[in-house]
CSV table of C-alpha atoms in Angstrom, one decimal:
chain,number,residue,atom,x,y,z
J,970,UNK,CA,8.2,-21.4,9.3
J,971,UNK,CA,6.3,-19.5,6.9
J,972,UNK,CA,8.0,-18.9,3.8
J,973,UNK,CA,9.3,-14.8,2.7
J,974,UNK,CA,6.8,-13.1,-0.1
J,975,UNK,CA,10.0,-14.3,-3.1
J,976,UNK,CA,7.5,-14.0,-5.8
J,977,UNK,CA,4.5,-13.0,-6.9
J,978,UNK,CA,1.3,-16.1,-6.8
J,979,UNK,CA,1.6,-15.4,-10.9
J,980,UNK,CA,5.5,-15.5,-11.1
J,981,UNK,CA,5.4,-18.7,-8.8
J,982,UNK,CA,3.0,-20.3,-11.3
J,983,UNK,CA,5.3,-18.6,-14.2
J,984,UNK,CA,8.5,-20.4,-12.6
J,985,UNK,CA,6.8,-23.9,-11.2
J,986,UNK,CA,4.6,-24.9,-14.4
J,987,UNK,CA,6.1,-25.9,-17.6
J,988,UNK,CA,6.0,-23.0,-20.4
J,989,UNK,CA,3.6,-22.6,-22.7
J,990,UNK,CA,5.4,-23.1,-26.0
J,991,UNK,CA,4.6,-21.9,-29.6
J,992,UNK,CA,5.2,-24.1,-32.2
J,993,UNK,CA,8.7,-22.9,-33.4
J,994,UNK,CA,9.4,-23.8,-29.3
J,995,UNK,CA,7.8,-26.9,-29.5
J,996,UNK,CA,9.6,-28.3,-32.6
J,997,UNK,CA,13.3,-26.7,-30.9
J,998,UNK,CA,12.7,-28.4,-27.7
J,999,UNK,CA,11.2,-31.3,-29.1
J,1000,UNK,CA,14.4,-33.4,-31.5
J,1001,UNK,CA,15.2,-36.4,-31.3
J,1002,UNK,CA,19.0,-36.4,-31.8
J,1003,UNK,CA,21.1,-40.0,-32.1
J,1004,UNK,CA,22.2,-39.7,-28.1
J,1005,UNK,CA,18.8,-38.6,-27.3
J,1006,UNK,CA,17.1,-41.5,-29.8
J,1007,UNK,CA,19.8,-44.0,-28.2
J,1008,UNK,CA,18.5,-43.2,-24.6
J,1009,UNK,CA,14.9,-43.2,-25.3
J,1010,UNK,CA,15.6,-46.9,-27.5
J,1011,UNK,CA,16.7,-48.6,-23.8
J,1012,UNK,CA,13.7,-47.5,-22.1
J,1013,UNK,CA,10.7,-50.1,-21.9
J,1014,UNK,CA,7.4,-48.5,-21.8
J,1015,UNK,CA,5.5,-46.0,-24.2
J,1016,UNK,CA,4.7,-43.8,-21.2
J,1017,UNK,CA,8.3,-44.2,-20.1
J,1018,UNK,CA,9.5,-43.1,-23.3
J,1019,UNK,CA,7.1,-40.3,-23.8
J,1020,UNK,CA,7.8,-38.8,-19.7
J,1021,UNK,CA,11.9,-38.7,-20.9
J,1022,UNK,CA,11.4,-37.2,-23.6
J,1023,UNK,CA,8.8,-34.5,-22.0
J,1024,UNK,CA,11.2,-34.1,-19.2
J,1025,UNK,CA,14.3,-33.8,-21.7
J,1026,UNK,CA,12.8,-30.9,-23.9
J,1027,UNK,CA,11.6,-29.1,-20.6
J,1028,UNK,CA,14.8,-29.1,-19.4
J,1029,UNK,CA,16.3,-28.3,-22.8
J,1030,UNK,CA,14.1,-24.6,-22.7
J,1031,UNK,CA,14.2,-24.6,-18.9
J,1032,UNK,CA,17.3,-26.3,-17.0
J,1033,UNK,CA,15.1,-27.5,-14.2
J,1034,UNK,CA,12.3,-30.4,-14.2
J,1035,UNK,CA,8.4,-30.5,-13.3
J,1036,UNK,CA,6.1,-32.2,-11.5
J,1037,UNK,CA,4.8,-34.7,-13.7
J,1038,UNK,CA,1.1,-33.9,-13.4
J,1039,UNK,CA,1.6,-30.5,-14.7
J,1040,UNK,CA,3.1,-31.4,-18.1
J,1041,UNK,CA,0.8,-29.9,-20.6
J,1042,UNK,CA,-1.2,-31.9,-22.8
J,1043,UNK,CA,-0.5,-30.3,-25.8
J,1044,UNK,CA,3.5,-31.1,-25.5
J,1045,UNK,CA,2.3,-34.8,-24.5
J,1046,UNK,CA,0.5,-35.0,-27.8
J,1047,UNK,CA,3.2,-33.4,-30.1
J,1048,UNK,CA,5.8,-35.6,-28.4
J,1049,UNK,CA,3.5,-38.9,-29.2
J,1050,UNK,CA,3.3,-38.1,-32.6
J,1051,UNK,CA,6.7,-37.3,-32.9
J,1052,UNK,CA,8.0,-41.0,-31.3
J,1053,UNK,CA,5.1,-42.3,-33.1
J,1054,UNK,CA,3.6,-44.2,-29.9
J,1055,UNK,CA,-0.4,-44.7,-29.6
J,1056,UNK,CA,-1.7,-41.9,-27.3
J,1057,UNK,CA,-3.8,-45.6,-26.3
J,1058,UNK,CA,-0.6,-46.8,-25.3
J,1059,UNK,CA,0.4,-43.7,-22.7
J,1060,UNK,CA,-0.6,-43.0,-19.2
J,1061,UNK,CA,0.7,-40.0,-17.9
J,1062,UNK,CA,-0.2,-40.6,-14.5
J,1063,UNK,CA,1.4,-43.7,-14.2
J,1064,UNK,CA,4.9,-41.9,-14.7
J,1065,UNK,CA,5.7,-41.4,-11.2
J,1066,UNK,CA,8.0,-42.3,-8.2
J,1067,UNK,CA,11.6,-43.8,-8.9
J,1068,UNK,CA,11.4,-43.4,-12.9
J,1069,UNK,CA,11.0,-39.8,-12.6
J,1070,UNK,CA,13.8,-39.2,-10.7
J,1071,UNK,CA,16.1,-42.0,-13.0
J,1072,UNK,CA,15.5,-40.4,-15.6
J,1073,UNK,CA,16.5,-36.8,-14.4
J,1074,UNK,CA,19.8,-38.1,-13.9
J,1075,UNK,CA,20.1,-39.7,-17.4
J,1076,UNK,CA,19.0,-36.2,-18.4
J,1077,UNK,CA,21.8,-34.4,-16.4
J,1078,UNK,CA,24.7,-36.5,-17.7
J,1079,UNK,CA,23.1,-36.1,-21.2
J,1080,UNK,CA,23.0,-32.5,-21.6
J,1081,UNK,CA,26.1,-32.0,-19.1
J,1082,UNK,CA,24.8,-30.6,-16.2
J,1083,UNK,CA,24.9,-31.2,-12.2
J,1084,UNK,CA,22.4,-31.9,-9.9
J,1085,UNK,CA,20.6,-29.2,-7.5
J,1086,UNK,CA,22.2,-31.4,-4.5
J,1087,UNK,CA,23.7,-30.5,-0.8
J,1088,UNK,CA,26.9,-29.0,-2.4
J,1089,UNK,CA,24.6,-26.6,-4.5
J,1090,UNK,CA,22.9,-25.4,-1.0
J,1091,UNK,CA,26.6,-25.4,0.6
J,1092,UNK,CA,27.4,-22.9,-2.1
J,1093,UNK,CA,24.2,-20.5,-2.2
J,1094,UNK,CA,24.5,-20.3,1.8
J,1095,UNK,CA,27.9,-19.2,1.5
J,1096,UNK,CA,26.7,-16.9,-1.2
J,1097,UNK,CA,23.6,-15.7,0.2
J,1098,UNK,CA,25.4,-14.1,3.5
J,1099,UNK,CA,26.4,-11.6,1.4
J,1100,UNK,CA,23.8,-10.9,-0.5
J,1101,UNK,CA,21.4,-10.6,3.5
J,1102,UNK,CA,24.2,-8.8,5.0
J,1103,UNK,CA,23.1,-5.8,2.3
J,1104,UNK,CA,19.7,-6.7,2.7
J,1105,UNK,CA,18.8,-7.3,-0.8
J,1106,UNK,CA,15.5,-7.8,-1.4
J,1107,UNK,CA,14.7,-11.5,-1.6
J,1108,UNK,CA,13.0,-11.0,-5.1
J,1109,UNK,CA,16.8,-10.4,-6.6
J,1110,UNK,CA,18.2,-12.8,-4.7
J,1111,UNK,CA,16.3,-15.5,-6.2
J,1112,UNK,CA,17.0,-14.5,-9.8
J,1113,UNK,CA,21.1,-13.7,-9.0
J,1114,UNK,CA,21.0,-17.7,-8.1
J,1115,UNK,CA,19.1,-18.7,-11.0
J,1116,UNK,CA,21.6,-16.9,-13.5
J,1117,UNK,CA,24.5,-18.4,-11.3
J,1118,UNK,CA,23.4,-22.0,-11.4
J,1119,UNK,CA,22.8,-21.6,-15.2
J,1120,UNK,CA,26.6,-20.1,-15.7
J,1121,UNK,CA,27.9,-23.3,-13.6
J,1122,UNK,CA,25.3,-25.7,-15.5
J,1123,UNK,CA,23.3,-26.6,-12.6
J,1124,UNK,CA,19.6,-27.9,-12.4
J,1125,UNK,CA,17.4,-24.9,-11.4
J,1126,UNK,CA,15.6,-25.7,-8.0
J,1127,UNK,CA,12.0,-26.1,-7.6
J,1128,UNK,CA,10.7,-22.7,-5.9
J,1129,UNK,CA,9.8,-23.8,-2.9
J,1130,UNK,CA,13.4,-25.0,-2.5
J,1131,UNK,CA,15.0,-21.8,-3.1
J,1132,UNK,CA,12.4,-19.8,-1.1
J,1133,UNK,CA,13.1,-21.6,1.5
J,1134,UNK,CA,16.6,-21.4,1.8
J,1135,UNK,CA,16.5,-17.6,1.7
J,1136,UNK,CA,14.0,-17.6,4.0
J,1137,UNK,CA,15.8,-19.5,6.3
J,1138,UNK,CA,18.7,-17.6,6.3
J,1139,UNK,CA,16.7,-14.2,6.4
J,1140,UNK,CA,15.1,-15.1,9.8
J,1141,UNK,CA,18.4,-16.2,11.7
J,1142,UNK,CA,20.4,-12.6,10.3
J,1143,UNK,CA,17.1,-11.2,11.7
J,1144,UNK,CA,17.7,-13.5,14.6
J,1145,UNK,CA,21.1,-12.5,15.3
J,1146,UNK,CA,20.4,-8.6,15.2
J,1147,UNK,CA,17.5,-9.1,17.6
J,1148,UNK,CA,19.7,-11.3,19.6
J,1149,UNK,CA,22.4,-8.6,19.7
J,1150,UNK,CA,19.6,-6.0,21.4
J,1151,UNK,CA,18.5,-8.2,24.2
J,1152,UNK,CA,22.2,-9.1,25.1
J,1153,UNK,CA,24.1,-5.5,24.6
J,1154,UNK,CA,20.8,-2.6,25.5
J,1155,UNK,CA,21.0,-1.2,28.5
J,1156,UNK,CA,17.8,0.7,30.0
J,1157,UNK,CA,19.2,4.0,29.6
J,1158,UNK,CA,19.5,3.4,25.9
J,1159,UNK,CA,16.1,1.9,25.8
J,1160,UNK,CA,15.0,4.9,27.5
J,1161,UNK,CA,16.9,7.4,25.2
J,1162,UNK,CA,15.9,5.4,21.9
J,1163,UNK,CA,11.9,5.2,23.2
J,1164,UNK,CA,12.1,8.8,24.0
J,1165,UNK,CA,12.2,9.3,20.4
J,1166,UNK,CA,8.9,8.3,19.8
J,1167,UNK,CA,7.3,10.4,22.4
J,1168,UNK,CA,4.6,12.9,20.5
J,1169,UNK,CA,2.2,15.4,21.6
J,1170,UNK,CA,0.0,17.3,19.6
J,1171,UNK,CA,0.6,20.8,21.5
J,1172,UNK,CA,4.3,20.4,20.7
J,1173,UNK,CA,4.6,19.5,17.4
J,1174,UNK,CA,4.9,16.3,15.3
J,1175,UNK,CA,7.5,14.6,17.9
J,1176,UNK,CA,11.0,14.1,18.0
J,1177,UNK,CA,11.6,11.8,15.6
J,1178,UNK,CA,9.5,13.5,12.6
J,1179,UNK,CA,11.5,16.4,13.1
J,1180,UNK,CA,14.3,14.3,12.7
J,1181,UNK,CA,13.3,12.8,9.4
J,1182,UNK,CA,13.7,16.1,7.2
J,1183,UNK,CA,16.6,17.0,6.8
J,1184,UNK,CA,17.3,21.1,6.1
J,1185,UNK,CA,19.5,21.5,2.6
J,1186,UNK,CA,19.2,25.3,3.1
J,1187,UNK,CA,22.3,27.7,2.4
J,1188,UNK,CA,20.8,30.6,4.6
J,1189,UNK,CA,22.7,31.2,7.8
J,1190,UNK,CA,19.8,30.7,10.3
J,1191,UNK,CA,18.6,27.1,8.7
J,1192,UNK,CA,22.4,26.6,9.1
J,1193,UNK,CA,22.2,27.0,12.3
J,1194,UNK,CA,19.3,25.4,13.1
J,1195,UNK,CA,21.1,22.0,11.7
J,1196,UNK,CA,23.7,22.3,13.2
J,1197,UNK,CA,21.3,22.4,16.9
J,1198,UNK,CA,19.7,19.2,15.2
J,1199,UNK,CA,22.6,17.6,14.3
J,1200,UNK,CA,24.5,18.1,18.1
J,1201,UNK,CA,21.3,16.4,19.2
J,1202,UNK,CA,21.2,13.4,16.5
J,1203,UNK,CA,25.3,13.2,17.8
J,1204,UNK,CA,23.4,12.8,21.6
J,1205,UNK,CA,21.8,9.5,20.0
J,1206,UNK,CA,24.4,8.1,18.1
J,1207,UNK,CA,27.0,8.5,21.1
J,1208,UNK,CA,24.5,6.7,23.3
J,1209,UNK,CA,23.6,3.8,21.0
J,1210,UNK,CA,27.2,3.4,19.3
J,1211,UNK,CA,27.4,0.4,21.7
J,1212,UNK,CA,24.4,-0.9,20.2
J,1213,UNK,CA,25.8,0.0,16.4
J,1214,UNK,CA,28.9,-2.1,16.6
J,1215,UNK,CA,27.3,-5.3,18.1
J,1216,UNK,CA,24.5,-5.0,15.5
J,1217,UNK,CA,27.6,-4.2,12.6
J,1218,UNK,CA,24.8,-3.5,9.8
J,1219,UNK,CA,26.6,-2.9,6.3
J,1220,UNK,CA,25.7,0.4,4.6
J,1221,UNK,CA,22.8,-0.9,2.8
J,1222,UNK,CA,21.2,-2.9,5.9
J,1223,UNK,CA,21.6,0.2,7.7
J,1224,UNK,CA,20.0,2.4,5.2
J,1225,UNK,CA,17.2,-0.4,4.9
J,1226,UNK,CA,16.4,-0.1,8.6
J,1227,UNK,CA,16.8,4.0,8.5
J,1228,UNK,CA,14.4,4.4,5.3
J,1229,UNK,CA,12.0,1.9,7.0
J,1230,UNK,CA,11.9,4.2,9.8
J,1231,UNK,CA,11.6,7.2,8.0
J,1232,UNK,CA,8.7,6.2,5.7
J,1233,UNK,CA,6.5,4.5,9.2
J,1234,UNK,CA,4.4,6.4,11.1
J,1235,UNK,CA,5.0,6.7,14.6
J,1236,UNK,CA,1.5,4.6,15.2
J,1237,UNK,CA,3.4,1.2,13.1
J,1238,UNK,CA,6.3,2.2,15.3
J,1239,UNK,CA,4.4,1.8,18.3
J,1240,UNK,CA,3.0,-1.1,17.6
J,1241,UNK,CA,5.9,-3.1,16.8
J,1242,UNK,CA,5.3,-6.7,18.3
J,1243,UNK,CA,8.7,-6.8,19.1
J,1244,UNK,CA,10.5,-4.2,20.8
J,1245,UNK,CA,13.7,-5.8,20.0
J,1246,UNK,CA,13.1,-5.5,16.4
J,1247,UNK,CA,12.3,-2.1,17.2
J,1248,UNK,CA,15.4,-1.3,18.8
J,1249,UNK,CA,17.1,-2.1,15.5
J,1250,UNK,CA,15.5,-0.3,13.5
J,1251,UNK,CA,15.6,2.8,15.2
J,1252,UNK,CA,19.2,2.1,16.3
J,1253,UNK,CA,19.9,1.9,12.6
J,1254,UNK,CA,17.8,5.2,12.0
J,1255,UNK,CA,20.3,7.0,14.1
J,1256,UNK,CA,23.2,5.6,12.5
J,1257,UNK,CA,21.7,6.5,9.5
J,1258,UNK,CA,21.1,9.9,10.2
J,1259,UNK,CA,24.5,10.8,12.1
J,1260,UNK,CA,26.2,9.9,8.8
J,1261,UNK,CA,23.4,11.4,6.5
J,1262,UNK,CA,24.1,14.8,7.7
J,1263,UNK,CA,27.6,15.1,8.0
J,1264,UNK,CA,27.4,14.4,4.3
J,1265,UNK,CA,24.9,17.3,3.9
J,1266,UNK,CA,27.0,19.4,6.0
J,1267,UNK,CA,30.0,18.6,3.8
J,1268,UNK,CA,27.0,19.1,0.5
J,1269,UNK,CA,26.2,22.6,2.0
J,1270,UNK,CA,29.8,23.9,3.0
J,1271,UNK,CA,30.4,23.1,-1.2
J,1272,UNK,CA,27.7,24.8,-2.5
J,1273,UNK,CA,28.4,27.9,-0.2
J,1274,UNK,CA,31.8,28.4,-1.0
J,1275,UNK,CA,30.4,27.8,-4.9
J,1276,UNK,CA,28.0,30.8,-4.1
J,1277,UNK,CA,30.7,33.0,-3.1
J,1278,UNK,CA,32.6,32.3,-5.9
J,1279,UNK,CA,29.9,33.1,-8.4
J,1280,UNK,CA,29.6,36.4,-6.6
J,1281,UNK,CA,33.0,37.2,-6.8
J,1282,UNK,CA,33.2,36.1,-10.4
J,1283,UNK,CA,30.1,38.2,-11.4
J,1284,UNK,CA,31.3,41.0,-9.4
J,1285,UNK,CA,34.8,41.1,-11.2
J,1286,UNK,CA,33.5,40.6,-14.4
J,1287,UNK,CA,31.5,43.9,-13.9
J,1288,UNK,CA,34.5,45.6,-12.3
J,1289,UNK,CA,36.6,44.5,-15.7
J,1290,UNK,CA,33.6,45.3,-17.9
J,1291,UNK,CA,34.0,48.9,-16.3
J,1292,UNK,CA,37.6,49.0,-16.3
J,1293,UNK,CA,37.5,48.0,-20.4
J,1294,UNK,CA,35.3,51.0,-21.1
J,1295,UNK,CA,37.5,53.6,-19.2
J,1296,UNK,CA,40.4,51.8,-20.8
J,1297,UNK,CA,38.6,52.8,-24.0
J,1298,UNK,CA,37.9,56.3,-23.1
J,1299,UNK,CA,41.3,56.8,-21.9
J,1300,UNK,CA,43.1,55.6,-25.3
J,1301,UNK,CA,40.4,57.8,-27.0
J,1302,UNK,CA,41.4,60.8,-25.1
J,1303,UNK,CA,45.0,60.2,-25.1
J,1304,UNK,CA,44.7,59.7,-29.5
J,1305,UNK,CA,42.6,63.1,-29.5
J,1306,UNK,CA,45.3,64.9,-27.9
J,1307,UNK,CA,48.5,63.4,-29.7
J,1308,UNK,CA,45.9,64.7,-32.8
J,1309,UNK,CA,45.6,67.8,-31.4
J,1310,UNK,CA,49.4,68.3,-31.0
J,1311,UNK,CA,49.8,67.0,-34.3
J,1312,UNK,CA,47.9,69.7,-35.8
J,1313,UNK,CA,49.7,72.3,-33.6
J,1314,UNK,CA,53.1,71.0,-35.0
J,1315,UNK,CA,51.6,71.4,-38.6
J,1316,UNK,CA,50.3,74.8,-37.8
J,1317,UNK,CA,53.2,75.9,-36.5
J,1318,UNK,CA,55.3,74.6,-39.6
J,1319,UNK,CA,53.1,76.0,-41.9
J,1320,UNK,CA,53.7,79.6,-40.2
J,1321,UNK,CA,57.0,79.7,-40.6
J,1322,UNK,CA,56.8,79.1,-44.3
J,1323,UNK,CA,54.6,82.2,-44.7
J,1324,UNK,CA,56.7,84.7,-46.7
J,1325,UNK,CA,53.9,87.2,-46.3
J,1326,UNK,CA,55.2,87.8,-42.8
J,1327,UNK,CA,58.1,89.0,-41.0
J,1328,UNK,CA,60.2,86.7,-38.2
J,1329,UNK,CA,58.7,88.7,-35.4
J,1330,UNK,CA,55.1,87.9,-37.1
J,1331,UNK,CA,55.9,84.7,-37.3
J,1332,UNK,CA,56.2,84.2,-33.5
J,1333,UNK,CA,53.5,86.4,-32.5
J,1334,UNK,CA,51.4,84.0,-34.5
J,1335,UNK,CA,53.4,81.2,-33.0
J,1336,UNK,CA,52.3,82.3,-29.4
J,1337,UNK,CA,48.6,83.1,-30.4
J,1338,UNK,CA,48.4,79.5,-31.3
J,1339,UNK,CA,50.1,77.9,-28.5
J,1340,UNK,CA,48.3,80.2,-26.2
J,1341,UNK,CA,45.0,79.0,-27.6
J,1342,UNK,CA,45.9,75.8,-27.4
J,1343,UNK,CA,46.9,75.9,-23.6
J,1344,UNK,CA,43.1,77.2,-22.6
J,1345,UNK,CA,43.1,76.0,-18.9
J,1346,UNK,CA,41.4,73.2,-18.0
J,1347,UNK,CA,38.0,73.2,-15.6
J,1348,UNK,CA,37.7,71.0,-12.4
J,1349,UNK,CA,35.6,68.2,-14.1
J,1350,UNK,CA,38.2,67.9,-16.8
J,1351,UNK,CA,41.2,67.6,-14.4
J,1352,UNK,CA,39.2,65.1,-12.9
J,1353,UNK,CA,38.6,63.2,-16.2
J,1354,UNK,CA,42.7,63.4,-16.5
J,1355,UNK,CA,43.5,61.9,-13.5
J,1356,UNK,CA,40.8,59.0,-14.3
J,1357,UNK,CA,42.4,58.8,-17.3
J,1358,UNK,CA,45.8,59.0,-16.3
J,1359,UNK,CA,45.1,56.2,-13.3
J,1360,UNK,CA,43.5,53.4,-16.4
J,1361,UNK,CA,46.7,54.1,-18.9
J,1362,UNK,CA,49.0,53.1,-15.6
J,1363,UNK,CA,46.9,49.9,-15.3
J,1364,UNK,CA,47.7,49.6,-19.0
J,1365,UNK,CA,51.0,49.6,-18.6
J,1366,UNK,CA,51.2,47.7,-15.7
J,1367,UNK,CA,49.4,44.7,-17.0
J,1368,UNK,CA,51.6,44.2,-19.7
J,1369,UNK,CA,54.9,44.4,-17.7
């Protein structure tokens, strides 16, 4: 079984080899406390001595251990100087086998932390379901279970350990889905879901292509014209819903599949090795896309009825804009005329304190005035009343 890309060749190396460590690092890592001092005291050998110590500050920076042979050789000087052994006395390559491993342990209990053992796996694989189900990128995977073995104090696996259980677990979920097809397909859906993939130049880009763009348009026609594409998607989903509850995909797996699908060209399609495999993904594609637009139905029914409302708003605030300005012209007419009467009134009670002129002067100049006042009105202006009239009623209206 090979093993899933987890990292990169340079984050493998990053991960699997010791740091390299600055001198500040060095001289952190690198103390000899009383427990620490205590435990290197029982140990017999200067190379024995120096591969604890190594193995202790590694695990200090690190919380996991190395292979012996990649301990660098400037920590294995520093620590030498610092237990003041004869670099004559140590041989690296002689620290091997059982001590190794003895000493790990002594580590563990020392800085109060458990081993990487069988419960650990018990626990990731438990853990790890629910990170496949979603079909989260192995990448992320690994680092969630590094910073959840460091929060329970657990010794960090080696890589090839942890790759290889997510790997593991990967390919039987994979496994099951494809196991799912060849147990639940039946030809017509094989037939329906292949159909898909049909494509010929003299009728477009194919099925399926059409399929991947998806019209956001608020004109009625493109409307339309989804809805046509939809009914047809609803064809699919109807025929492989069978298919979609066996296979039981989560959200994410299913929009992993469906995004796969979308971003392949119907060549990679075609030449799937397995046409199980392909079944999923295109089964998922349909789920995908049933959902998808329903939710760009429900996107385009909100930003029509926004639309409208906009209109309506910018076509009453004109209306009121309108209304304001007869409102205004009407008040000004209405003051110009009180005016007016006002200065007949004063007119009038001027005239009758004339002594220059008799009683029946008096009124004949009354009725001059009033009569000159009372001019009739032309069409246009009877019109302007009525306008007027019609926005002082709104007036009052409003404010009862």
């Amino acid at each position: 079984m090979s093993l899933l890309i987890v990292l990169s060749d340079e984050e493998k190396l990053a991960y699997d080899y010791p740091p390299i460590l600055t001198a500040e690092e060095r001289s952190l890592c690198f103390t000899v406390t009383p427990e620490v001092d205590k435990k290197i005291s029982q140990l017999h050998t200067a190379t024995n001595k120096v591969g604890f110590f190594l193995q202790y500050g590694y695990f200090k920076i690190c919380n996991r251990f190395f292979i012996t042979n990649r301990f660098r050789q400037e920590d294995i000087e520093y620590v030498v100087k610092i237990l003041g052994i004869s670099t004559e006395e140590i041989n690296i390559s002689k620290y091997k086998q059982k001590v190794p491993m003895r000493h790990q342990k002594m580590i563990l209990q020392l800085m109060a932390y458990k081993p990487f053992d069988s419960s650990t796996i018990e626990f990731l694989t438990s853990e790890l379901q629910h990170y496949i189900n979603r079909l989260v990128e192995p990448k992320k995977i690994f680092y969630a279970f590094l910073r959840m073995l460091q929060d329970k104090r657990i010794a960090l696996p080696t890589y090839h350990q942890l790759a290889d259980l997510i790997t593991k677990h990967y390919l039987k979920y994979e496994e099951n889905l494809l196991q799912a097809i060849e147990s639940n397909i039946t030809k017509q859906q094989q037939k329906k879901l292949i159909k898909l993939l049909d494509a010929n130049k003299s009728h477009g880009p194919g099925k399926l292509n059409k399929l991947k763009t998806i019209n956001q348009s608020l004109q009625p026609k493109s409307i339309k014209e989804s809805i046509e594409t939809f009914l047809q998607v609803k064809e699919l989903f109807d025929a492989a819903l069978p298919l979609i509850n066996k296979l039981n995909l989560t959200p994410e797996g299913c929009i992993y599949y469906a995004t796969w699908v979308t971003k392949a060209k119907l060549s990679q399609l075609k030449q799937f090795p397995s046409q199980n495999k392909l079944f999923v993904n295109i089964t998922a594609f349909c789920q995908h896309q049933y959902y998808i637009r329903q939710d760009v139905f429900i996107d385009i029914l909100l930003k029509s009825v926004q639309s409208i409302k906009n209109k309506i708003n910018t076509h009453l605030n004109k209306f009121d804009k309108l209304s304001r300005k007869e409102r205004r012209n009407a008040i000004k007419h209405i003051t110009k005329k009180n005016r007016n009467y006002q200065e007949l009134v004063e007119q009038i009670s001027g005239i009758t304190r004339l002594n220059v002129l008799t009683n029946k002067g008096k009124i004949e100049f009354i009725n001059d005035l009033i009569e000159s006042h009372n001019q009739p009105i032309t069409n246009e202006e009877e019109a302007q009343e009525k306008i007027f009239k019609k926005s002082l009623d709104n007036i009052i209206n409003d404010h009862e």
